[in-house]
C-alpha positions as a printed NumPy array, in Angstrom:
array([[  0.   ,   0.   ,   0.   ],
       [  2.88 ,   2.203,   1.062],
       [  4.584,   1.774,  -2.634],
       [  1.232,   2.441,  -4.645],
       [  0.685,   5.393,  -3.126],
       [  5.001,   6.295,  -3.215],
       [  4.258,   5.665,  -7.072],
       [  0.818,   7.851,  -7.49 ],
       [  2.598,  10.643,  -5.844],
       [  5.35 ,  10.686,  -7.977],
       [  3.281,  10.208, -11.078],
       [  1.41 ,  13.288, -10.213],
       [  4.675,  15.205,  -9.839],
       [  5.944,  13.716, -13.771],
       [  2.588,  14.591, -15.095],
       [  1.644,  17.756, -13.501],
       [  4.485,  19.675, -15.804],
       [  3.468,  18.419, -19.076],
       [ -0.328,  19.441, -17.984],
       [  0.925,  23.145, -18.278],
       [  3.098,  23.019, -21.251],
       [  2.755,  24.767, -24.183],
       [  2.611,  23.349, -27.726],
       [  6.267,  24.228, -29.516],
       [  5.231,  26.398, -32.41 ],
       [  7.122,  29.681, -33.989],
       [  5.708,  33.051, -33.363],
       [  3.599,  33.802, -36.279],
       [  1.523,  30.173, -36.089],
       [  0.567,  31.948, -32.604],
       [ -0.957,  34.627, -33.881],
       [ -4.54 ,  33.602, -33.929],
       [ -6.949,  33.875, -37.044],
       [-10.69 ,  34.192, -37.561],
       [-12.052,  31.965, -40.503],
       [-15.463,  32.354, -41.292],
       [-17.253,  32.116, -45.019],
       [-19.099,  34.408, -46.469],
       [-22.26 ,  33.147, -48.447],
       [-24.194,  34.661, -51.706],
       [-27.346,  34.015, -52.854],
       [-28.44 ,  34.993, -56.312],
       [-31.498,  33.961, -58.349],
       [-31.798,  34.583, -62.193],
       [-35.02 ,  32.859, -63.467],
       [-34.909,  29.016, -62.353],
       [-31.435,  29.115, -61.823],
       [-29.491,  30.039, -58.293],
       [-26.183,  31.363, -58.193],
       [-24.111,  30.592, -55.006],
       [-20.815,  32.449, -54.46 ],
       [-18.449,  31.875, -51.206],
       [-16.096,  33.77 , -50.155],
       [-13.705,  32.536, -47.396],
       [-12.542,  35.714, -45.465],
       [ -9.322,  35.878, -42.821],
       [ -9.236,  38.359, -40.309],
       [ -6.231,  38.409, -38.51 ],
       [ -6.336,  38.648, -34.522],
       [ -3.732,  41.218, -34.106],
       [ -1.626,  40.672, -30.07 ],
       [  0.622,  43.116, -28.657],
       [  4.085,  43.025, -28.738],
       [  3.545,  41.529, -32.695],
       [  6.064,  43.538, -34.991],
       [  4.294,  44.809, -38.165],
       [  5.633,  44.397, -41.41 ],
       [  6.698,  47.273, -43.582],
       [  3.732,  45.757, -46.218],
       [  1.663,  45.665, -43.582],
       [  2.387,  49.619, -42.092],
       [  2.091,  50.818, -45.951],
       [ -1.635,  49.371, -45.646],
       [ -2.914,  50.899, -42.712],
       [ -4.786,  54.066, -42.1  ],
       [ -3.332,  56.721, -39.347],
       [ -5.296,  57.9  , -36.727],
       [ -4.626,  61.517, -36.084],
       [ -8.117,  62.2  , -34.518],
       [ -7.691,  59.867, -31.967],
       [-10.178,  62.016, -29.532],
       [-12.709,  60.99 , -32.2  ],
       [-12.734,  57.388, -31.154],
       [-12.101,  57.881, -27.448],
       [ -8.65 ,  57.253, -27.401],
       [ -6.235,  58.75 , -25.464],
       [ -2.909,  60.766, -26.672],
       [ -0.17 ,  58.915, -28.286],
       [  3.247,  59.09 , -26.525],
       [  6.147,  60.483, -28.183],
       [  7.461,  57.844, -30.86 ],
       [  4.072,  56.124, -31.036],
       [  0.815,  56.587, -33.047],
       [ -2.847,  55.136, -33.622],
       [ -3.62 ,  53.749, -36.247],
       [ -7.012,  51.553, -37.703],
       [ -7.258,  48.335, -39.553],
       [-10.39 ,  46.87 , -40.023],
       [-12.744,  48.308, -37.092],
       [ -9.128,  47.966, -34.762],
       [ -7.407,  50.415, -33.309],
       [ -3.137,  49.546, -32.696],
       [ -1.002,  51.471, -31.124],
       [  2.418,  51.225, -32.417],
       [  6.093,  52.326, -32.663],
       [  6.896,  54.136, -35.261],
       [ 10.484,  53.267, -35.328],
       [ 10.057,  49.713, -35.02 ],
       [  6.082,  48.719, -35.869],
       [  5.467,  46.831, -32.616],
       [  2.324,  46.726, -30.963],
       [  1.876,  48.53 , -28.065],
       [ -1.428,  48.685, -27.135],
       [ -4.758,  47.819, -28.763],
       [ -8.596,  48.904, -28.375],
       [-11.661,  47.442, -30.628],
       [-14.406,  49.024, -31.326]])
């Protein structure tokens, strides 16, 4: 009895690590993305046209660095007071993709803070 329970306990000590580890993948497979399908309907006499569209959205996280493809694309905010937001630090601005708001570097592109709306 005193050996079963010798050999639970240490079990629970081998297992309990591998409970709370994390699955080894690089840094951009983290980044999480939103998959959903959008559907069209058309009708043209007896005939029905169906189109699909699969659209991404990207889940943006802070401290993600922004490509310089992906900083050409965006939008800056300069009426941040607009959309409730408060002032920008020195080196940092707002700017929108999508209906998000990111906070970044401007030296670097990192994420500093984000708000949704």
């Amino acid at each position: 009895m005193k050996r079963l329970l010798i050999a639970l306990v240490a079990s629970s000590f081998l297992t309990a690590p591998m409970a709370f580890a994390q699955p080894a993948r690089s840094y951009e497979a983290t980044q999480m993305k939103e998959r959903h399908v959008e559907k069209r309907v058309y009708r043209h006499g007896n005939t029905k046209i169906v189109e699909k569209n699969v659209v991404v959205k990207k889940r943006w996280a802070r401290g993600h660095r922004l490509s310089p493809a992906e900083r050409r694309r965006i939008a800056a905010v300069n009426d941040y007071r607009r959309y409730k937001l408060r002032a920008p630090p020195r080196g940092q601005q707002w700017v929108r993709v999508d209906n998000d708001f990111l906070l970044i570097s401007v030296a670097t592109g990192v994420i500093v803070n984000l708000a949704t709306r």
